[in-house]
């Protein structure tokens, strides 16, 4: 009598295989490369444009203004401007969001979870891939912005080297703003699962909320200091924070870390408690 054949259990997916799969999915989209390129050009363009303005109108400044520009290290302000920061925040959040809502919109996420029932492992791999890509993107953009803007200012003899006090902090803080905002976008995408709603939520959370919170009272200043954009602005500030309730650069780094970890935790854990 022939024995019944026993079903062969498929081996569990190794985490490195999940990383490879998520990496392949991210770069298989043509929009990934183009989106990163356009965002990089916009960010660097804003920074170089600001430096070019200072170069172009340098001869029209009075002696006191020139001395103050050099003495206060104002060239660092051209290394990463506020407009460039807005573009970086929005672009990074959108990139992070699309890595999640794109799969939900196409239904591919069901196939992924059917193939790998360990949902949290899948999302953890997605988080690590996006963090790595956006950190590399941030470092590239921040480094290029610093080099290009200071090269323009050096034509007037006022450009700063990367060894200038505070320069490295400006570059690193601007670079890490990208993965932090991308992780926030991922978390919102995991919760909302709709592209338009996620982008709107990212704008409100990362840009509108910090803009409307006043720092004139202690409790509202604390809330303001808990925002990633405010933390970035603090890290770009050389010296004391010019506000009624100052805070430290160490506190700003802590805000970065808390937002990144909290967003990653939401992305990884939320899929366990929601139906597909």
mmCIF file of C-alpha atoms in Angstrom:
data_model
loop_
_atom_site.group_PDB
_atom_site.id
_atom_site.type_symbol
_atom_site.label_atom_id
_atom_site.label_comp_id
_atom_site.label_asym_id
_atom_site.label_seq_id
_atom_site.Cartn_x
_atom_site.Cartn_y
_atom_site.Cartn_z
ATOM 1 C CA UNK A 1 0.000 0.000 0.000
ATOM 2 C CA UNK A 2 1.419 3.341 -1.050
ATOM 3 C CA UNK A 3 2.045 5.764 1.779
ATOM 4 C CA UNK A 4 0.377 9.101 1.559
ATOM 5 C CA UNK A 5 2.737 11.833 0.462
ATOM 6 C CA UNK A 6 3.403 14.373 3.146
ATOM 7 C CA UNK A 7 3.196 18.038 2.177
ATOM 8 C CA UNK A 8 6.571 19.694 2.088
ATOM 9 C CA UNK A 9 6.671 22.836 4.141
ATOM 10 C CA UNK A 10 8.187 25.787 2.315
ATOM 11 C CA UNK A 11 11.151 27.370 4.093
ATOM 12 C CA UNK A 12 10.470 30.644 5.842
ATOM 13 C CA UNK A 13 11.723 33.698 4.043
ATOM 14 C CA UNK A 14 15.000 34.932 5.440
ATOM 15 C CA UNK A 15 15.091 38.567 6.459
ATOM 16 C CA UNK A 16 17.876 39.329 4.016
ATOM 17 C CA UNK A 17 15.654 37.951 1.267
ATOM 18 C CA UNK A 18 12.934 40.360 2.346
ATOM 19 C CA UNK A 19 15.447 43.203 2.208
ATOM 20 C CA UNK A 20 16.456 42.195 -1.306
ATOM 21 C CA UNK A 21 12.822 41.985 -2.374
ATOM 22 C CA UNK A 22 11.969 45.416 -0.989
ATOM 23 C CA UNK A 23 15.079 46.909 -2.573
ATOM 24 C CA UNK A 24 14.105 45.424 -5.935
ATOM 25 C CA UNK A 25 10.508 46.654 -5.632
ATOM 26 C CA UNK A 26 11.632 50.184 -4.817
ATOM 27 C CA UNK A 27 14.045 50.499 -7.729
ATOM 28 C CA UNK A 28 11.831 48.652 -10.201
ATOM 29 C CA UNK A 29 9.651 51.763 -10.271
ATOM 30 C CA UNK A 30 10.943 54.257 -12.807
ATOM 31 C CA UNK A 31 9.430 57.050 -10.738
ATOM 32 C CA UNK A 32 11.820 56.357 -7.844
ATOM 33 C CA UNK A 33 14.934 57.515 -9.636
ATOM 34 C CA UNK A 34 13.256 60.445 -11.341
ATOM 35 C CA UNK A 35 11.594 61.622 -8.123
ATOM 36 C CA UNK A 36 14.857 61.555 -6.217
ATOM 37 C CA UNK A 37 16.697 63.331 -9.045
ATOM 38 C CA UNK A 38 14.118 66.110 -9.368
ATOM 39 C CA UNK A 39 13.971 66.608 -5.612
ATOM 40 C CA UNK A 40 17.773 66.774 -5.433
ATOM 41 C CA UNK A 41 17.954 69.348 -8.226
ATOM 42 C CA UNK A 42 15.282 71.477 -6.552
ATOM 43 C CA UNK A 43 16.971 71.377 -3.144
ATOM 44 C CA UNK A 44 20.456 72.124 -4.455
ATOM 45 C CA UNK A 45 19.016 74.769 -6.787
ATOM 46 C CA UNK A 46 17.403 76.703 -3.931
ATOM 47 C CA UNK A 47 20.631 76.663 -1.932
ATOM 48 C CA UNK A 48 22.883 77.664 -4.809
ATOM 49 C CA UNK A 49 20.394 80.344 -5.805
ATOM 50 C CA UNK A 50 20.614 81.911 -2.353
ATOM 51 C CA UNK A 51 24.416 81.849 -2.483
ATOM 52 C CA UNK A 52 24.347 83.345 -5.975
ATOM 53 C CA UNK A 53 22.222 86.250 -4.728
ATOM 54 C CA UNK A 54 24.812 87.039 -2.063
ATOM 55 C CA UNK A 55 27.590 86.754 -4.641
ATOM 56 C CA UNK A 56 25.789 88.949 -7.152
ATOM 57 C CA UNK A 57 24.878 91.754 -4.748
ATOM 58 C CA UNK A 58 27.991 91.555 -2.575
ATOM 59 C CA UNK A 59 29.400 94.816 -3.911
ATOM 60 C CA UNK A 60 26.190 96.643 -2.999
ATOM 61 C CA UNK A 61 26.460 95.719 0.690
ATOM 62 C CA UNK A 62 27.990 98.241 3.051
ATOM 63 C CA UNK A 63 31.159 97.468 4.989
ATOM 64 C CA UNK A 64 29.311 96.671 8.204
ATOM 65 C CA UNK A 65 27.053 94.147 6.470
ATOM 66 C CA UNK A 66 30.036 92.394 4.909
ATOM 67 C CA UNK A 67 31.850 92.210 8.214
ATOM 68 C CA UNK A 68 28.763 90.812 9.945
ATOM 69 C CA UNK A 69 28.265 88.239 7.169
ATOM 70 C CA UNK A 70 31.774 86.883 7.732
ATOM 71 C CA UNK A 71 31.878 87.278 11.527
ATOM 72 C CA UNK A 72 28.564 85.524 12.144
ATOM 73 C CA UNK A 73 29.236 82.694 9.685
ATOM 74 C CA UNK A 74 26.173 83.620 7.677
ATOM 75 C CA UNK A 75 27.509 81.625 4.744
ATOM 76 C CA UNK A 76 26.233 78.528 6.560
ATOM 77 C CA UNK A 77 22.724 79.851 6.016
ATOM 78 C CA UNK A 78 23.273 79.475 2.275
ATOM 79 C CA UNK A 79 24.393 75.866 2.680
ATOM 80 C CA UNK A 80 20.800 74.840 3.396
ATOM 81 C CA UNK A 81 18.007 77.391 3.144
ATOM 82 C CA UNK A 82 14.468 77.321 4.458
ATOM 83 C CA UNK A 83 12.960 76.829 0.991
ATOM 84 C CA UNK A 84 15.282 73.899 0.351
ATOM 85 C CA UNK A 85 14.214 72.422 3.682
ATOM 86 C CA UNK A 86 10.547 72.623 2.685
ATOM 87 C CA UNK A 87 11.238 70.790 -0.572
ATOM 88 C CA UNK A 88 13.278 68.145 1.246
ATOM 89 C CA UNK A 89 10.562 67.596 3.858
ATOM 90 C CA UNK A 90 7.761 67.262 1.297
ATOM 91 C CA UNK A 91 9.752 65.171 -1.157
ATOM 92 C CA UNK A 92 11.008 62.783 1.507
ATOM 93 C CA UNK A 93 7.595 62.337 3.120
ATOM 94 C CA UNK A 94 6.025 61.705 -0.284
ATOM 95 C CA UNK A 95 8.695 59.141 -1.161
ATOM 96 C CA UNK A 96 8.167 57.280 2.103
ATOM 97 C CA UNK A 97 4.396 57.388 1.711
ATOM 98 C CA UNK A 98 4.433 56.063 -1.844
ATOM 99 C CA UNK A 99 6.425 52.973 -0.850
ATOM 100 C CA UNK A 100 3.406 51.929 1.217
ATOM 101 C CA UNK A 101 0.284 53.392 -0.399
ATOM 102 C CA UNK A 102 1.484 52.365 -3.849
ATOM 103 C CA UNK A 103 1.272 48.690 -2.870
ATOM 104 C CA UNK A 104 -2.081 49.157 -1.167
ATOM 105 C CA UNK A 105 -3.469 50.985 -4.192
ATOM 106 C CA UNK A 106 -2.368 48.312 -6.653
ATOM 107 C CA UNK A 107 -3.321 45.421 -4.374
ATOM 108 C CA UNK A 108 0.232 44.080 -4.485
ATOM 109 C CA UNK A 109 0.373 44.193 -0.699
ATOM 110 C CA UNK A 110 -2.084 41.257 -0.552
ATOM 111 C CA UNK A 111 0.203 39.181 -2.736
ATOM 112 C CA UNK A 112 3.179 40.129 -0.604
ATOM 113 C CA UNK A 113 1.469 39.159 2.653
ATOM 114 C CA UNK A 114 0.149 35.930 1.112
ATOM 115 C CA UNK A 115 3.677 34.960 0.144
ATOM 116 C CA UNK A 116 5.146 36.128 3.462
ATOM 117 C CA UNK A 117 2.553 35.927 6.279
ATOM 118 C CA UNK A 118 5.027 37.561 8.688
ATOM 119 C CA UNK A 119 3.688 41.033 7.994
ATOM 120 C CA UNK A 120 5.822 42.815 10.534
ATOM 121 C CA UNK A 121 8.978 41.352 9.013
ATOM 122 C CA UNK A 122 7.922 42.621 5.591
ATOM 123 C CA UNK A 123 7.277 46.117 6.907
ATOM 124 C CA UNK A 124 10.497 46.095 8.931
ATOM 125 C CA UNK A 125 12.421 45.285 5.749
ATOM 126 C CA UNK A 126 10.595 48.073 3.937
ATOM 127 C CA UNK A 127 11.483 50.505 6.736
ATOM 128 C CA UNK A 128 15.174 49.595 6.621
ATOM 129 C CA UNK A 129 15.372 49.891 2.828
ATOM 130 C CA UNK A 130 13.648 53.275 2.764
ATOM 131 C CA UNK A 131 15.800 54.517 5.651
ATOM 132 C CA UNK A 132 18.990 53.478 3.869
ATOM 133 C CA UNK A 133 17.958 54.985 0.523
ATOM 134 C CA UNK A 134 16.763 58.275 2.008
ATOM 135 C CA UNK A 135 19.817 58.596 4.242
ATOM 136 C CA UNK A 136 22.033 58.216 1.186
ATOM 137 C CA UNK A 137 19.860 60.693 -0.678
ATOM 138 C CA UNK A 138 20.017 63.171 2.192
ATOM 139 C CA UNK A 139 23.788 62.912 2.506
ATOM 140 C CA UNK A 140 24.228 63.414 -1.226
ATOM 141 C CA UNK A 141 21.937 66.429 -1.386
ATOM 142 C CA UNK A 142 23.260 68.066 1.784
ATOM 143 C CA UNK A 143 26.880 67.501 0.790
ATOM 144 C CA UNK A 144 26.312 68.812 -2.745
ATOM 145 C CA UNK A 145 24.456 71.845 -1.414
ATOM 146 C CA UNK A 146 27.243 72.723 0.998
ATOM 147 C CA UNK A 147 29.983 72.281 -1.584
ATOM 148 C CA UNK A 148 28.179 74.192 -4.357
ATOM 149 C CA UNK A 149 26.969 77.090 -2.206
ATOM 150 C CA UNK A 150 30.352 77.612 -0.572
ATOM 151 C CA UNK A 151 32.077 77.365 -3.946
ATOM 152 C CA UNK A 152 29.929 80.250 -5.190
ATOM 153 C CA UNK A 153 30.625 82.335 -2.076
ATOM 154 C CA UNK A 154 34.338 81.566 -2.343
ATOM 155 C CA UNK A 155 34.370 83.647 -5.511
ATOM 156 C CA UNK A 156 33.953 86.589 -3.110
ATOM 157 C CA UNK A 157 36.345 85.104 -0.592
ATOM 158 C CA UNK A 158 33.645 84.398 2.011
ATOM 159 C CA UNK A 159 32.959 80.697 1.462
ATOM 160 C CA UNK A 160 33.450 78.384 4.444
ATOM 161 C CA UNK A 161 35.265 75.036 4.625
ATOM 162 C CA UNK A 162 33.522 71.969 5.996
ATOM 163 C CA UNK A 163 35.820 72.219 9.015
ATOM 164 C CA UNK A 164 34.262 75.536 10.055
ATOM 165 C CA UNK A 165 32.508 75.303 13.449
ATOM 166 C CA UNK A 166 28.947 74.102 12.924
ATOM 167 C CA UNK A 167 29.372 73.171 9.246
ATOM 168 C CA UNK A 168 29.356 69.409 9.773
ATOM 169 C CA UNK A 169 26.283 69.701 11.991
ATOM 170 C CA UNK A 170 24.448 71.641 9.283
ATOM 171 C CA UNK A 171 25.229 68.963 6.693
ATOM 172 C CA UNK A 172 24.343 66.000 8.918
ATOM 173 C CA UNK A 173 21.164 67.595 10.285
ATOM 174 C CA UNK A 174 19.959 68.408 6.764
ATOM 175 C CA UNK A 175 20.879 64.930 5.538
ATOM 176 C CA UNK A 176 19.024 63.121 8.336
ATOM 177 C CA UNK A 177 15.928 65.246 7.855
ATOM 178 C CA UNK A 178 15.242 63.149 4.729
ATOM 179 C CA UNK A 179 14.960 59.692 6.374
ATOM 180 C CA UNK A 180 13.063 61.107 9.362
ATOM 181 C CA UNK A 181 10.393 62.647 7.126
ATOM 182 C CA UNK A 182 10.318 59.576 4.880
ATOM 183 C CA UNK A 183 9.570 57.386 7.903
ATOM 184 C CA UNK A 184 6.780 59.756 8.962
ATOM 185 C CA UNK A 185 5.326 59.470 5.464
ATOM 186 C CA UNK A 186 5.495 55.677 5.689
ATOM 187 C CA UNK A 187 3.718 55.654 9.036
ATOM 188 C CA UNK A 188 0.916 57.868 7.749
ATOM 189 C CA UNK A 189 0.655 55.757 4.596
ATOM 190 C CA UNK A 190 0.321 52.612 6.682
ATOM 191 C CA UNK A 191 -2.488 54.172 8.708
ATOM 192 C CA UNK A 192 -4.363 56.041 5.954
ATOM 193 C CA UNK A 193 -3.589 53.851 2.897
ATOM 194 C CA UNK A 194 -4.637 56.574 0.455
ATOM 195 C CA UNK A 195 -2.146 58.656 -1.495
ATOM 196 C CA UNK A 196 -3.946 62.002 -1.352
ATOM 197 C CA UNK A 197 -4.871 61.632 2.319
ATOM 198 C CA UNK A 198 -1.324 60.611 3.231
ATOM 199 C CA UNK A 199 0.287 63.541 1.397
ATOM 200 C CA UNK A 200 -2.182 65.955 2.970
ATOM 201 C CA UNK A 201 -1.531 64.448 6.386
ATOM 202 C CA UNK A 202 2.217 64.810 5.868
ATOM 203 C CA UNK A 203 1.852 68.480 4.931
ATOM 204 C CA UNK A 204 -0.311 69.185 7.975
ATOM 205 C CA UNK A 205 1.851 67.242 10.420
ATOM 206 C CA UNK A 206 5.296 68.286 9.189
ATOM 207 C CA UNK A 207 4.686 71.828 7.923
ATOM 208 C CA UNK A 208 1.377 73.342 9.029
ATOM 209 C CA UNK A 209 1.513 72.311 12.695
ATOM 210 C CA UNK A 210 5.030 73.740 13.304
ATOM 211 C CA UNK A 211 4.037 76.956 11.516
ATOM 212 C CA UNK A 212 0.974 77.661 13.676
ATOM 213 C CA UNK A 213 2.465 76.815 17.077
ATOM 214 C CA UNK A 214 3.803 79.899 18.838
ATOM 215 C CA UNK A 215 6.957 79.907 20.963
ATOM 216 C CA UNK A 216 5.811 82.847 23.102
ATOM 217 C CA UNK A 217 4.495 80.604 25.902
ATOM 218 C CA UNK A 218 6.293 77.766 27.612
ATOM 219 C CA UNK A 219 3.805 74.987 26.867
ATOM 220 C CA UNK A 220 3.469 75.949 23.199
ATOM 221 C CA UNK A 221 7.252 76.335 22.883
ATOM 222 C CA UNK A 222 7.645 72.772 24.134
ATOM 223 C CA UNK A 223 5.183 71.570 21.481
ATOM 224 C CA UNK A 224 7.013 73.565 18.822
ATOM 225 C CA UNK A 225 10.349 72.068 19.831
ATOM 226 C CA UNK A 226 8.929 68.560 19.443
ATOM 227 C CA UNK A 227 8.501 69.002 15.670
ATOM 228 C CA UNK A 228 11.104 67.655 13.188
ATOM 229 C CA UNK A 229 11.183 70.913 11.249
ATOM 230 C CA UNK A 230 11.856 72.902 14.411
ATOM 231 C CA UNK A 231 14.565 70.432 15.410
ATOM 232 C CA UNK A 232 16.208 70.900 12.020
ATOM 233 C CA UNK A 233 16.074 74.675 12.369
ATOM 234 C CA UNK A 234 17.638 74.423 15.828
ATOM 235 C CA UNK A 235 20.489 72.298 14.520
ATOM 236 C CA UNK A 236 21.159 74.845 11.787
ATOM 237 C CA UNK A 237 21.283 77.644 14.350
ATOM 238 C CA UNK A 238 24.818 78.466 15.425
ATOM 239 C CA UNK A 239 24.867 79.675 19.019
ATOM 240 C CA UNK A 240 21.868 80.203 21.281
ATOM 241 C CA UNK A 241 18.305 79.803 20.035
ATOM 242 C CA UNK A 242 16.845 83.320 19.453
ATOM 243 C CA UNK A 243 13.553 82.732 21.230
ATOM 244 C CA UNK A 244 12.036 83.307 24.692
ATOM 245 C CA UNK A 245 12.459 79.618 25.542
ATOM 246 C CA UNK A 246 15.802 78.378 24.163
ATOM 247 C CA UNK A 247 16.679 74.724 23.769
ATOM 248 C CA UNK A 248 19.778 72.716 23.059
ATOM 249 C CA UNK A 249 21.123 70.976 19.987
ATOM 250 C CA UNK A 250 21.120 67.735 21.970
ATOM 251 C CA UNK A 251 17.378 68.080 22.465
ATOM 252 C CA UNK A 252 16.938 68.577 18.711
ATOM 253 C CA UNK A 253 18.878 65.379 17.952
ATOM 254 C CA UNK A 254 16.653 63.565 20.444
ATOM 255 C CA UNK A 255 13.554 64.800 18.604
ATOM 256 C CA UNK A 256 14.953 63.368 15.377
ATOM 257 C CA UNK A 257 15.494 59.993 17.022
ATOM 258 C CA UNK A 258 12.090 59.827 18.716
ATOM 259 C CA UNK A 259 10.187 60.682 15.525
ATOM 260 C CA UNK A 260 12.156 58.154 13.484
ATOM 261 C CA UNK A 261 11.693 55.332 15.998
ATOM 262 C CA UNK A 262 8.024 56.118 16.603
ATOM 263 C CA UNK A 263 7.255 56.271 12.879
ATOM 264 C CA UNK A 264 9.086 52.997 12.252
ATOM 265 C CA UNK A 265 7.193 51.327 15.101
ATOM 266 C CA UNK A 266 3.840 52.468 13.710
ATOM 267 C CA UNK A 267 4.728 51.224 10.226
ATOM 268 C CA UNK A 268 5.818 47.810 11.478
ATOM 269 C CA UNK A 269 3.104 47.210 14.072
ATOM 270 C CA UNK A 270 -0.006 48.757 12.500
ATOM 271 C CA UNK A 271 -0.342 46.093 9.780
ATOM 272 C CA UNK A 272 -0.942 43.411 12.389
ATOM 273 C CA UNK A 273 -4.163 44.982 13.614
ATOM 274 C CA UNK A 274 -5.795 46.002 10.343
ATOM 275 C CA UNK A 275 -7.578 43.889 7.742
ATOM 276 C CA UNK A 276 -6.246 43.852 4.202
#
